GROMACS .gro file of C-alpha atoms in nm:
model
  498
    1UNK     CA    1   0.247  -5.249  -3.260
    2UNK     CA    2   0.381  -4.892  -3.254
    3UNK     CA    3   0.608  -4.819  -2.964
    4UNK     CA    4   0.552  -4.496  -2.776
    5UNK     CA    5   0.865  -4.286  -2.782
    6UNK     CA    6   0.972  -4.172  -2.438
    7UNK     CA    7   1.045  -3.802  -2.392
    8UNK     CA    8   1.414  -3.732  -2.386
    9UNK     CA    9   1.604  -3.579  -2.094
   10UNK     CA   10   1.588  -3.235  -2.254
   11UNK     CA   11   1.206  -3.243  -2.234
   12UNK     CA   12   1.216  -3.312  -1.861
   13UNK     CA   13   1.471  -3.035  -1.807
   14UNK     CA   14   1.244  -2.789  -1.990
   15UNK     CA   15   0.944  -2.891  -1.780
   16UNK     CA   16   1.145  -2.858  -1.459
   17UNK     CA   17   1.268  -2.518  -1.569
   18UNK     CA   18   0.914  -2.403  -1.649
   19UNK     CA   19   0.796  -2.527  -1.310
   20UNK     CA   20   1.077  -2.336  -1.139
   21UNK     CA   21   0.999  -2.014  -1.328
   22UNK     CA   22   0.633  -2.034  -1.224
   23UNK     CA   23   0.737  -2.078  -0.862
   24UNK     CA   24   0.975  -1.785  -0.898
   25UNK     CA   25   0.695  -1.572  -1.042
   26UNK     CA   26   0.478  -1.647  -0.739
   27UNK     CA   27   0.768  -1.556  -0.508
   28UNK     CA   28   0.820  -1.230  -0.700
   29UNK     CA   29   0.454  -1.132  -0.665
   30UNK     CA   30   0.462  -1.216  -0.293
   31UNK     CA   31   0.771  -0.998  -0.257
   32UNK     CA   32   0.610  -0.707  -0.447
   33UNK     CA   33   0.302  -0.730  -0.223
   34UNK     CA   34   0.521  -0.727   0.090
   35UNK     CA   35   0.741  -0.435  -0.024
   36UNK     CA   36   0.452  -0.219  -0.140
   37UNK     CA   37   0.254  -0.300   0.175
   38UNK     CA   38   0.546  -0.202   0.397
   39UNK     CA   39   0.565   0.139   0.227
   40UNK     CA   40   0.186   0.177   0.210
   41UNK     CA   41   0.172   0.192   0.591
   42UNK     CA   42   0.264   0.558   0.536
   43UNK     CA   43   0.014   0.622   0.258
   44UNK     CA   44  -0.134   0.930   0.425
   45UNK     CA   45   0.212   1.075   0.469
   46UNK     CA   46   0.276   0.995   0.100
   47UNK     CA   47  -0.040   1.193   0.015
   48UNK     CA   48   0.105   1.496   0.187
   49UNK     CA   49   0.450   1.432   0.038
   50UNK     CA   50   0.314   1.446  -0.318
   51UNK     CA   51   0.160   1.791  -0.264
   52UNK     CA   52   0.342   1.954   0.029
   53UNK     CA   53   0.253   2.309  -0.079
   54UNK     CA   54  -0.107   2.249  -0.191
   55UNK     CA   55  -0.265   2.398   0.120
   56UNK     CA   56  -0.182   2.511   0.471
   57UNK     CA   57  -0.207   2.228   0.724
   58UNK     CA   58  -0.438   2.293   1.017
   59UNK     CA   59  -0.663   2.090   1.243
   60UNK     CA   60  -0.908   2.378   1.293
   61UNK     CA   61  -1.260   2.308   1.162
   62UNK     CA   62  -1.586   2.489   1.223
   63UNK     CA   63  -1.935   2.492   1.079
   64UNK     CA   64  -1.877   2.809   0.879
   65UNK     CA   65  -1.580   2.660   0.694
   66UNK     CA   66  -1.776   2.344   0.611
   67UNK     CA   67  -2.083   2.537   0.492
   68UNK     CA   68  -1.883   2.774   0.275
   69UNK     CA   69  -1.695   2.486   0.113
   70UNK     CA   70  -2.027   2.314   0.040
   71UNK     CA   71  -2.174   2.631  -0.113
   72UNK     CA   72  -1.866   2.677  -0.331
   73UNK     CA   73  -1.879   2.316  -0.448
   74UNK     CA   74  -2.248   2.340  -0.540
   75UNK     CA   75  -2.184   2.668  -0.722
   76UNK     CA   76  -1.893   2.509  -0.908
   77UNK     CA   77  -2.129   2.236  -1.028
   78UNK     CA   78  -2.356   2.504  -1.170
   79UNK     CA   79  -2.620   2.473  -0.898
   80UNK     CA   80  -2.749   2.782  -0.721
   81UNK     CA   81  -2.863   2.692  -0.367
   82UNK     CA   82  -3.080   3.006  -0.357
   83UNK     CA   83  -3.284   2.900  -0.658
   84UNK     CA   84  -3.630   2.747  -0.628
   85UNK     CA   85  -3.538   2.444  -0.834
   86UNK     CA   86  -3.203   2.311  -0.940
   87UNK     CA   87  -3.008   1.998  -1.011
   88UNK     CA   88  -2.813   1.902  -0.697
   89UNK     CA   89  -2.549   1.629  -0.658
   90UNK     CA   90  -2.661   1.308  -0.491
   91UNK     CA   91  -2.391   1.353  -0.229
   92UNK     CA   92  -2.085   1.561  -0.151
   93UNK     CA   93  -1.807   1.428   0.072
   94UNK     CA   94  -1.536   1.605   0.268
   95UNK     CA   95  -1.208   1.470   0.404
   96UNK     CA   96  -1.170   1.631   0.745
   97UNK     CA   97  -0.835   1.717   0.907
   98UNK     CA   98  -0.685   1.444   1.126
   99UNK     CA   99  -0.350   1.402   1.301
  100UNK     CA  100  -0.193   1.222   1.001
  101UNK     CA  101  -0.392   1.416   0.736
  102UNK     CA  102  -0.421   1.775   0.866
  103UNK     CA  103  -0.592   1.898   0.551
  104UNK     CA  104  -0.950   1.945   0.440
  105UNK     CA  105  -1.071   1.851   0.094
  106UNK     CA  106  -1.408   1.818  -0.076
  107UNK     CA  107  -1.525   1.567  -0.337
  108UNK     CA  108  -1.810   1.657  -0.572
  109UNK     CA  109  -1.891   1.535  -0.920
  110UNK     CA  110  -1.558   1.450  -1.083
  111UNK     CA  111  -1.366   1.694  -0.864
  112UNK     CA  112  -1.164   1.656  -0.547
  113UNK     CA  113  -1.023   1.989  -0.424
  114UNK     CA  114  -0.853   2.125  -0.117
  115UNK     CA  115  -1.042   2.363   0.110
  116UNK     CA  116  -0.881   2.678   0.251
  117UNK     CA  117  -0.936   2.800   0.607
  118UNK     CA  118  -1.212   3.036   0.489
  119UNK     CA  119  -1.394   2.764   0.293
  120UNK     CA  120  -1.274   2.870  -0.052
  121UNK     CA  121  -1.175   2.593  -0.291
  122UNK     CA  122  -0.811   2.547  -0.390
  123UNK     CA  123  -0.637   2.318  -0.639
  124UNK     CA  124  -0.717   1.955  -0.715
  125UNK     CA  125  -0.605   1.673  -0.488
  126UNK     CA  126  -0.349   1.475  -0.688
  127UNK     CA  127  -0.159   1.172  -0.563
  128UNK     CA  128  -0.072   0.951  -0.863
  129UNK     CA  129   0.233   0.782  -0.710
  130UNK     CA  130   0.059   0.698  -0.382
  131UNK     CA  131  -0.240   0.561  -0.574
  132UNK     CA  132  -0.001   0.346  -0.777
  133UNK     CA  133   0.166   0.217  -0.459
  134UNK     CA  134  -0.164   0.139  -0.285
  135UNK     CA  135  -0.312  -0.040  -0.588
  136UNK     CA  136   0.016  -0.227  -0.636
  137UNK     CA  137  -0.027  -0.365  -0.285
  138UNK     CA  138  -0.393  -0.462  -0.284
  139UNK     CA  139  -0.447  -0.540  -0.654
  140UNK     CA  140  -0.104  -0.558  -0.826
  141UNK     CA  141  -0.228  -0.270  -1.048
  142UNK     CA  142  -0.478  -0.512  -1.207
  143UNK     CA  143  -0.852  -0.444  -1.236
  144UNK     CA  144  -0.992  -0.461  -0.885
  145UNK     CA  145  -1.224  -0.753  -0.962
  146UNK     CA  146  -0.920  -0.967  -1.042
  147UNK     CA  147  -0.641  -0.805  -0.841
  148UNK     CA  148  -0.800  -0.826  -0.496
  149UNK     CA  149  -0.872  -1.195  -0.551
  150UNK     CA  150  -0.511  -1.268  -0.645
  151UNK     CA  151  -0.373  -1.073  -0.349
  152UNK     CA  152  -0.623  -1.245  -0.118
  153UNK     CA  153  -0.499  -1.582  -0.242
  154UNK     CA  154  -0.143  -1.475  -0.164
  155UNK     CA  155  -0.259  -1.392   0.188
  156UNK     CA  156  -0.386  -1.749   0.226
  157UNK     CA  157  -0.058  -1.877   0.080
  158UNK     CA  158   0.141  -1.671   0.330
  159UNK     CA  159  -0.061  -1.820   0.618
  160UNK     CA  160   0.011  -2.170   0.488
  161UNK     CA  161   0.384  -2.095   0.453
  162UNK     CA  162   0.408  -1.961   0.808
  163UNK     CA  163   0.227  -2.256   0.967
  164UNK     CA  164   0.399  -2.520   0.755
  165UNK     CA  165   0.737  -2.360   0.825
  166UNK     CA  166   0.693  -2.408   1.199
  167UNK     CA  167   0.569  -2.765   1.154
  168UNK     CA  168   0.856  -2.854   0.920
  169UNK     CA  169   1.123  -2.722   1.159
  170UNK     CA  170   1.052  -2.854   1.511
  171UNK     CA  171   1.378  -2.705   1.643
  172UNK     CA  172   1.312  -2.355   1.512
  173UNK     CA  173   1.206  -2.221   1.852
  174UNK     CA  174   1.501  -2.385   2.028
  175UNK     CA  175   1.743  -2.210   1.792
  176UNK     CA  176   1.560  -1.876   1.805
  177UNK     CA  177   1.879  -1.687   1.898
  178UNK     CA  178   2.127  -1.876   1.682
  179UNK     CA  179   2.265  -1.643   1.415
  180UNK     CA  180   2.575  -1.774   1.235
  181UNK     CA  181   2.665  -1.474   1.019
  182UNK     CA  182   3.033  -1.576   0.999
  183UNK     CA  183   2.959  -1.914   0.837
  184UNK     CA  184   2.874  -2.006   0.477
  185UNK     CA  185   2.624  -1.800   0.279
  186UNK     CA  186   2.363  -2.075   0.294
  187UNK     CA  187   2.388  -2.092   0.675
  188UNK     CA  188   2.368  -1.712   0.694
  189UNK     CA  189   2.054  -1.710   0.481
  190UNK     CA  190   1.901  -2.002   0.672
  191UNK     CA  191   1.959  -1.845   1.014
  192UNK     CA  192   1.836  -1.505   0.899
  193UNK     CA  193   1.524  -1.665   0.749
  194UNK     CA  194   1.446  -1.877   1.054
  195UNK     CA  195   1.524  -1.612   1.317
  196UNK     CA  196   1.312  -1.340   1.156
  197UNK     CA  197   1.036  -1.594   1.096
  198UNK     CA  198   1.025  -1.675   1.469
  199UNK     CA  199   1.069  -1.325   1.609
  200UNK     CA  200   0.810  -1.167   1.382
  201UNK     CA  201   0.570  -1.464   1.355
  202UNK     CA  202   0.275  -1.298   1.539
  203UNK     CA  203   0.298  -0.992   1.314
  204UNK     CA  204   0.333  -1.200   0.998
  205UNK     CA  205   0.028  -1.408   1.090
  206UNK     CA  206  -0.181  -1.098   1.158
  207UNK     CA  207  -0.081  -0.947   0.824
  208UNK     CA  208  -0.150  -1.273   0.639
  209UNK     CA  209  -0.488  -1.337   0.802
  210UNK     CA  210  -0.618  -0.981   0.770
  211UNK     CA  211  -0.486  -0.953   0.414
  212UNK     CA  212  -0.651  -1.279   0.310
  213UNK     CA  213  -0.984  -1.182   0.466
  214UNK     CA  214  -0.980  -0.830   0.321
  215UNK     CA  215  -0.893  -0.956  -0.026
  216UNK     CA  216  -1.125  -1.254  -0.045
  217UNK     CA  217  -1.413  -1.090   0.144
  218UNK     CA  218  -1.395  -0.795  -0.093
  219UNK     CA  219  -1.410  -1.029  -0.390
  220UNK     CA  220  -1.705  -1.219  -0.242
  221UNK     CA  221  -1.892  -0.896  -0.169
  222UNK     CA  222  -1.830  -0.772  -0.521
  223UNK     CA  223  -1.945  -1.099  -0.676
  224UNK     CA  224  -2.256  -1.103  -0.457
  225UNK     CA  225  -2.340  -0.747  -0.553
  226UNK     CA  226  -2.298  -0.824  -0.921
  227UNK     CA  227  -2.517  -1.134  -0.898
  228UNK     CA  228  -2.793  -0.984  -0.687
  229UNK     CA  229  -2.808  -0.628  -0.821
  230UNK     CA  230  -3.109  -0.559  -1.044
  231UNK     CA  231  -2.868  -0.372  -1.272
  232UNK     CA  232  -2.625  -0.665  -1.293
  233UNK     CA  233  -2.463  -0.666  -1.631
  234UNK     CA  234  -2.500  -0.290  -1.682
  235UNK     CA  235  -2.165  -0.108  -1.653
  236UNK     CA  236  -2.331   0.189  -1.476
  237UNK     CA  237  -2.672   0.171  -1.305
  238UNK     CA  238  -2.918   0.409  -1.461
  239UNK     CA  239  -2.975   0.618  -1.148
  240UNK     CA  240  -2.604   0.664  -1.075
  241UNK     CA  241  -2.458   0.749  -1.412
  242UNK     CA  242  -2.432   1.124  -1.365
  243UNK     CA  243  -2.393   1.137  -0.987
  244UNK     CA  244  -2.673   1.396  -0.974
  245UNK     CA  245  -3.044   1.399  -0.917
  246UNK     CA  246  -3.319   1.653  -0.960
  247UNK     CA  247  -3.415   1.792  -0.620
  248UNK     CA  248  -3.587   2.098  -0.487
  249UNK     CA  249  -3.310   2.338  -0.388
  250UNK     CA  250  -3.334   2.541  -0.070
  251UNK     CA  251  -3.135   2.840   0.052
  252UNK     CA  252  -3.070   2.682   0.390
  253UNK     CA  253  -2.789   2.428   0.389
  254UNK     CA  254  -2.746   2.203   0.695
  255UNK     CA  255  -2.679   2.374   1.026
  256UNK     CA  256  -2.317   2.267   1.055
  257UNK     CA  257  -2.248   2.481   1.362
  258UNK     CA  258  -2.513   2.292   1.558
  259UNK     CA  259  -2.400   1.956   1.417
  260UNK     CA  260  -2.036   2.020   1.506
  261UNK     CA  261  -2.117   2.134   1.859
  262UNK     CA  262  -2.344   1.834   1.911
  263UNK     CA  263  -2.076   1.592   1.797
  264UNK     CA  264  -1.804   1.758   2.009
  265UNK     CA  265  -2.026   1.731   2.315
  266UNK     CA  266  -2.141   1.376   2.245
  267UNK     CA  267  -1.801   1.232   2.144
  268UNK     CA  268  -1.526   1.467   2.269
  269UNK     CA  269  -1.243   1.217   2.220
  270UNK     CA  270  -1.342   1.099   1.871
  271UNK     CA  271  -1.195   1.246   1.554
  272UNK     CA  272  -1.410   1.304   1.244
  273UNK     CA  273  -1.223   1.203   0.930
  274UNK     CA  274  -1.504   1.216   0.673
  275UNK     CA  275  -1.829   1.411   0.637
  276UNK     CA  276  -2.098   1.335   0.380
  277UNK     CA  277  -2.392   1.555   0.288
  278UNK     CA  278  -2.662   1.353   0.113
  279UNK     CA  279  -2.890   1.533  -0.134
  280UNK     CA  280  -2.743   1.875  -0.051
  281UNK     CA  281  -2.947   2.187  -0.128
  282UNK     CA  282  -3.267   1.984  -0.117
  283UNK     CA  283  -3.546   1.935   0.135
  284UNK     CA  284  -3.425   1.577   0.195
  285UNK     CA  285  -3.065   1.663   0.281
  286UNK     CA  286  -2.895   1.493   0.577
  287UNK     CA  287  -2.543   1.469   0.717
  288UNK     CA  288  -2.328   1.172   0.815
  289UNK     CA  289  -2.007   1.203   1.017
  290UNK     CA  290  -1.753   0.919   1.019
  291UNK     CA  291  -1.523   0.931   1.319
  292UNK     CA  292  -1.224   0.739   1.452
  293UNK     CA  293  -1.256   0.601   1.803
  294UNK     CA  294  -0.904   0.619   1.952
  295UNK     CA  295  -0.985   0.343   2.202
  296UNK     CA  296  -1.126   0.102   1.941
  297UNK     CA  297  -0.981  -0.073   1.636
  298UNK     CA  298  -1.285  -0.066   1.409
  299UNK     CA  299  -1.259   0.159   1.105
  300UNK     CA  300  -1.520   0.420   1.198
  301UNK     CA  301  -1.821   0.513   1.403
  302UNK     CA  302  -2.083   0.696   1.197
  303UNK     CA  303  -2.320   0.962   1.334
  304UNK     CA  304  -2.634   1.074   1.148
  305UNK     CA  305  -2.784   1.422   1.166
  306UNK     CA  306  -3.086   1.593   1.018
  307UNK     CA  307  -3.034   1.921   0.831
  308UNK     CA  308  -3.145   2.122   1.137
  309UNK     CA  309  -2.872   1.961   1.349
  310UNK     CA  310  -3.092   1.708   1.526
  311UNK     CA  311  -2.903   1.390   1.614
  312UNK     CA  312  -3.062   1.083   1.454
  313UNK     CA  313  -2.840   0.811   1.596
  314UNK     CA  314  -2.518   0.616   1.536
  315UNK     CA  315  -2.437   0.360   1.270
  316UNK     CA  316  -2.169   0.095   1.246
  317UNK     CA  317  -1.894   0.092   1.508
  318UNK     CA  318  -2.043   0.029   1.853
  319UNK     CA  319  -2.386  -0.009   1.693
  320UNK     CA  320  -2.266  -0.303   1.482
  321UNK     CA  321  -2.261  -0.667   1.585
  322UNK     CA  322  -1.948  -0.824   1.731
  323UNK     CA  323  -1.877  -0.984   1.394
  324UNK     CA  324  -1.928  -0.653   1.218
  325UNK     CA  325  -1.690  -0.479   1.457
  326UNK     CA  326  -1.427  -0.748   1.402
  327UNK     CA  327  -1.456  -0.714   1.025
  328UNK     CA  328  -1.438  -0.334   1.050
  329UNK     CA  329  -1.116  -0.366   1.253
  330UNK     CA  330  -0.925  -0.560   0.988
  331UNK     CA  331  -0.817  -0.259   0.785
  332UNK     CA  332  -0.654  -0.060   1.066
  333UNK     CA  333  -0.498  -0.379   1.203
  334UNK     CA  334  -0.354  -0.470   0.861
  335UNK     CA  335  -0.200  -0.129   0.790
  336UNK     CA  336  -0.098  -0.035   1.144
  337UNK     CA  337  -0.326   0.268   1.159
  338UNK     CA  338  -0.359   0.274   1.535
  339UNK     CA  339  -0.125   0.407   1.800
  340UNK     CA  340   0.020   0.682   1.582
  341UNK     CA  341   0.370   0.707   1.436
  342UNK     CA  342   0.540   0.461   1.679
  343UNK     CA  343   0.314   0.181   1.555
  344UNK     CA  344   0.376   0.280   1.193
  345UNK     CA  345   0.752   0.264   1.248
  346UNK     CA  346   0.710  -0.079   1.411
  347UNK     CA  347   0.509  -0.196   1.108
  348UNK     CA  348   0.782  -0.060   0.878
  349UNK     CA  349   1.048  -0.266   1.059
  350UNK     CA  350   0.837  -0.582   1.083
  351UNK     CA  351   0.725  -0.544   0.721
  352UNK     CA  352   1.090  -0.518   0.619
  353UNK     CA  353   1.152  -0.840   0.812
  354UNK     CA  354   0.877  -1.011   0.610
  355UNK     CA  355   1.044  -0.893   0.287
  356UNK     CA  356   1.376  -1.037   0.408
  357UNK     CA  357   1.211  -1.368   0.500
  358UNK     CA  358   1.062  -1.388   0.148
  359UNK     CA  359   1.399  -1.320  -0.017
  360UNK     CA  360   1.605  -1.553   0.202
  361UNK     CA  361   1.351  -1.832   0.155
  362UNK     CA  362   1.408  -1.827  -0.220
  363UNK     CA  363   1.785  -1.787  -0.171
  364UNK     CA  364   1.791  -2.106   0.038
  365UNK     CA  365   1.598  -2.291  -0.233
  366UNK     CA  366   1.848  -2.172  -0.496
  367UNK     CA  367   2.141  -2.287  -0.282
  368UNK     CA  368   1.989  -2.633  -0.250
  369UNK     CA  369   1.940  -2.648  -0.629
  370UNK     CA  370   2.310  -2.579  -0.675
  371UNK     CA  371   2.401  -2.853  -0.430
  372UNK     CA  372   2.191  -3.095  -0.635
  373UNK     CA  373   2.372  -2.983  -0.954
  374UNK     CA  374   2.051  -2.850  -1.106
  375UNK     CA  375   2.068  -2.559  -1.355
  376UNK     CA  376   2.029  -2.248  -1.144
  377UNK     CA  377   2.203  -1.951  -1.306
  378UNK     CA  378   1.908  -1.830  -1.516
  379UNK     CA  379   1.662  -1.859  -1.227
  380UNK     CA  380   1.907  -1.690  -0.992
  381UNK     CA  381   1.959  -1.401  -1.235
  382UNK     CA  382   1.583  -1.354  -1.263
  383UNK     CA  383   1.548  -1.359  -0.885
  384UNK     CA  384   1.819  -1.097  -0.835
  385UNK     CA  385   1.640  -0.877  -1.090
  386UNK     CA  386   1.309  -0.934  -0.909
  387UNK     CA  387   1.447  -0.838  -0.568
  388UNK     CA  388   1.673  -0.545  -0.644
  389UNK     CA  389   1.492  -0.436  -0.959
  390UNK     CA  390   1.170  -0.387  -0.760
  391UNK     CA  391   1.337  -0.137  -0.527
  392UNK     CA  392   1.512   0.038  -0.816
  393UNK     CA  393   1.195   0.075  -1.023
  394UNK     CA  394   0.983   0.196  -0.730
  395UNK     CA  395   1.236   0.474  -0.676
  396UNK     CA  396   1.271   0.545  -1.048
  397UNK     CA  397   0.894   0.572  -1.088
  398UNK     CA  398   0.884   0.825  -0.802
  399UNK     CA  399   1.166   1.033  -0.956
  400UNK     CA  400   1.006   1.040  -1.301
  401UNK     CA  401   0.662   1.121  -1.157
  402UNK     CA  402   0.805   1.410  -0.954
  403UNK     CA  403   1.031   1.548  -1.225
  404UNK     CA  404   0.837   1.486  -1.546
  405UNK     CA  405   0.487   1.372  -1.447
  406UNK     CA  406   0.538   1.030  -1.609
  407UNK     CA  407   0.278   0.775  -1.486
  408UNK     CA  408   0.443   0.526  -1.247
  409UNK     CA  409   0.259   0.208  -1.356
  410UNK     CA  410   0.428   0.171  -1.700
  411UNK     CA  411   0.764   0.273  -1.554
  412UNK     CA  412   0.749  -0.006  -1.296
  413UNK     CA  413   0.600  -0.291  -1.497
  414UNK     CA  414   0.759  -0.217  -1.836
  415UNK     CA  415   1.090  -0.157  -1.662
  416UNK     CA  416   1.063  -0.494  -1.488
  417UNK     CA  417   0.988  -0.668  -1.820
  418UNK     CA  418   1.296  -0.509  -1.978
  419UNK     CA  419   1.520  -0.617  -1.690
  420UNK     CA  420   1.382  -0.971  -1.696
  421UNK     CA  421   1.427  -0.997  -2.074
  422UNK     CA  422   1.792  -0.891  -2.050
  423UNK     CA  423   1.870  -1.104  -1.744
  424UNK     CA  424   1.721  -1.412  -1.910
  425UNK     CA  425   2.029  -1.443  -2.131
  426UNK     CA  426   2.301  -1.215  -2.001
  427UNK     CA  427   2.517  -1.160  -1.695
  428UNK     CA  428   2.572  -1.348  -1.373
  429UNK     CA  429   2.353  -1.342  -1.060
  430UNK     CA  430   2.629  -1.170  -0.862
  431UNK     CA  431   2.679  -0.901  -1.125
  432UNK     CA  432   2.307  -0.830  -1.154
  433UNK     CA  433   2.270  -0.802  -0.776
  434UNK     CA  434   2.576  -0.575  -0.752
  435UNK     CA  435   2.466  -0.339  -1.030
  436UNK     CA  436   2.101  -0.314  -0.926
  437UNK     CA  437   2.182  -0.255  -0.558
  438UNK     CA  438   2.426   0.022  -0.647
  439UNK     CA  439   2.196   0.182  -0.903
  440UNK     CA  440   1.897   0.139  -0.672
  441UNK     CA  441   2.076   0.318  -0.387
  442UNK     CA  442   2.172   0.610  -0.611
  443UNK     CA  443   1.827   0.648  -0.769
  444UNK     CA  444   1.657   0.620  -0.430
  445UNK     CA  445   1.879   0.900  -0.298
  446UNK     CA  446   1.761   1.108  -0.595
  447UNK     CA  447   1.398   1.096  -0.478
  448UNK     CA  448   1.434   1.338  -0.183
  449UNK     CA  449   1.677   1.548  -0.390
  450UNK     CA  450   1.427   1.593  -0.675
  451UNK     CA  451   1.151   1.651  -0.421
  452UNK     CA  452   1.358   1.924  -0.255
  453UNK     CA  453   1.440   2.089  -0.588
  454UNK     CA  454   1.070   2.101  -0.671
  455UNK     CA  455   0.922   2.202  -0.334
  456UNK     CA  456   1.211   2.365  -0.148
  457UNK     CA  457   1.183   2.392   0.229
  458UNK     CA  458   0.838   2.230   0.229
  459UNK     CA  459   1.005   1.899   0.138
  460UNK     CA  460   1.141   1.878   0.493
  461UNK     CA  461   0.833   1.980   0.688
  462UNK     CA  462   0.520   1.800   0.805
  463UNK     CA  463   0.442   1.467   0.643
  464UNK     CA  464   0.708   1.519   0.374
  465UNK     CA  465   0.982   1.502   0.635
  466UNK     CA  466   0.901   1.145   0.742
  467UNK     CA  467   0.870   1.023   0.382
  468UNK     CA  468   1.198   1.177   0.265
  469UNK     CA  469   1.368   1.024   0.570
  470UNK     CA  470   1.228   0.684   0.464
  471UNK     CA  471   1.372   0.734   0.113
  472UNK     CA  472   1.711   0.828   0.258
  473UNK     CA  473   1.707   0.527   0.494
  474UNK     CA  474   1.630   0.295   0.201
  475UNK     CA  475   1.907   0.450  -0.010
  476UNK     CA  476   2.157   0.419   0.275
  477UNK     CA  477   2.056   0.057   0.339
  478UNK     CA  478   2.112  -0.038  -0.026
  479UNK     CA  479   2.451   0.136  -0.045
  480UNK     CA  480   2.569  -0.005   0.290
  481UNK     CA  481   2.459  -0.354   0.187
  482UNK     CA  482   2.641  -0.308  -0.142
  483UNK     CA  483   2.962  -0.204   0.034
  484UNK     CA  484   2.940  -0.485   0.290
  485UNK     CA  485   2.875  -0.748   0.022
  486UNK     CA  486   3.167  -0.623  -0.188
  487UNK     CA  487   3.405  -0.642   0.109
  488UNK     CA  488   3.285  -0.992   0.198
  489UNK     CA  489   3.336  -1.109  -0.160
  490UNK     CA  490   3.686  -0.956  -0.166
  491UNK     CA  491   3.785  -1.141   0.152
  492UNK     CA  492   3.661  -1.473   0.013
  493UNK     CA  493   3.871  -1.431  -0.302
  494UNK     CA  494   4.194  -1.345  -0.114
  495UNK     CA  495   4.457  -1.621  -0.114
  496UNK     CA  496   4.510  -1.800   0.215
  497UNK     CA  497   4.767  -1.630   0.435
  498UNK     CA  498   4.750  -1.296   0.250
   0.00000   0.00000   0.00000
């Protein structure tokens, strides 16, 4: 009878190493989602930062400006609104000025352009780095059908980690103010991990729950639409391929003066952030206003108007069911888009705490591996590259986009692959952390410098000011941490009594 040969010890070591690398990959993706989400709180400010000189910023809107922008957009599409018959777009949308986006833009066909105060059309709206950052957070730059599912799963995983962490450490609340920074590195990391986990637990739970629901609900909605749509399987439905439809064109566009006055009277405290004209320049045209309710968390309250300015009723918002209002509140709750800049700054600090909790959690695991005499150097090198390389490459992608127009996605992901490939075989964890922190701080400081060289004084005005201050704060944090770590390491290597 043939005896089955048992796998040797090397086989088990390889399997354990592979298992550890997969766990490290999951931790890296969680960290990337947390870092990008923390920055994405300011995505509207990043929009303005990418094009600070594109248009004058003003909150002033009137019906004449809206109508002239609409006429110019239709004319740019080759449609004459004074003709008897023409081909009109199915809809035209306009971003309206708000407190954190004091600009007006119009979307028609394949175009998205800024609108001047007199309604004339300016240059294209371009925000490649902000789009990269946002898609990195909610889809890891993957196709949406796959990316939102993966990020939603990480939201569920984060919920499980938070709850299980409290259950696994019954004394965590008792020691909520114990911070032993003068003790060993493992105790420092453990206290930092546990204290931030306790202090920021409500915030972390809100982020995890809303992120999981947004990601998985979006995936379910998409799957349902694909399965139930009569055009399922077709890449573009037949009636939407060109974004236009044949309609009888009329000279009279909607009466925006009447619509605007009606809305201002009906909802004086609400702020319109998006306007849509359906079937413009046709006898069936109608207008929808989407407004923010400052006293409510749901995403928007819509208002419907006929072309002559007659109010036809609300939609969504207060008109939705309680469940619908709760679902519509998830987005603003997840990104901190309520309460203005103070809430955004709070989300920045608490989001940074979540990033620190993620990093220290893995650091504690690595310390315990060393105590058990398990091979750790390769995994530790890869983790140092994941943590500090992420910050370096985010900054580098911003510099290269600003200076040379290089797309940020390949810079970030290809750069990370290169760093991982090198760190797999070379260097020590300490050396990788030291070099990447130092280089990351210097490159991050370059971002506002390059931005200033390109845009001059506009780099330190409006929304650009807050973003460049964030870049400088990140650069300073990396360089201060680098200096502090170097001094601590020097003290530990000094002979006793020196």
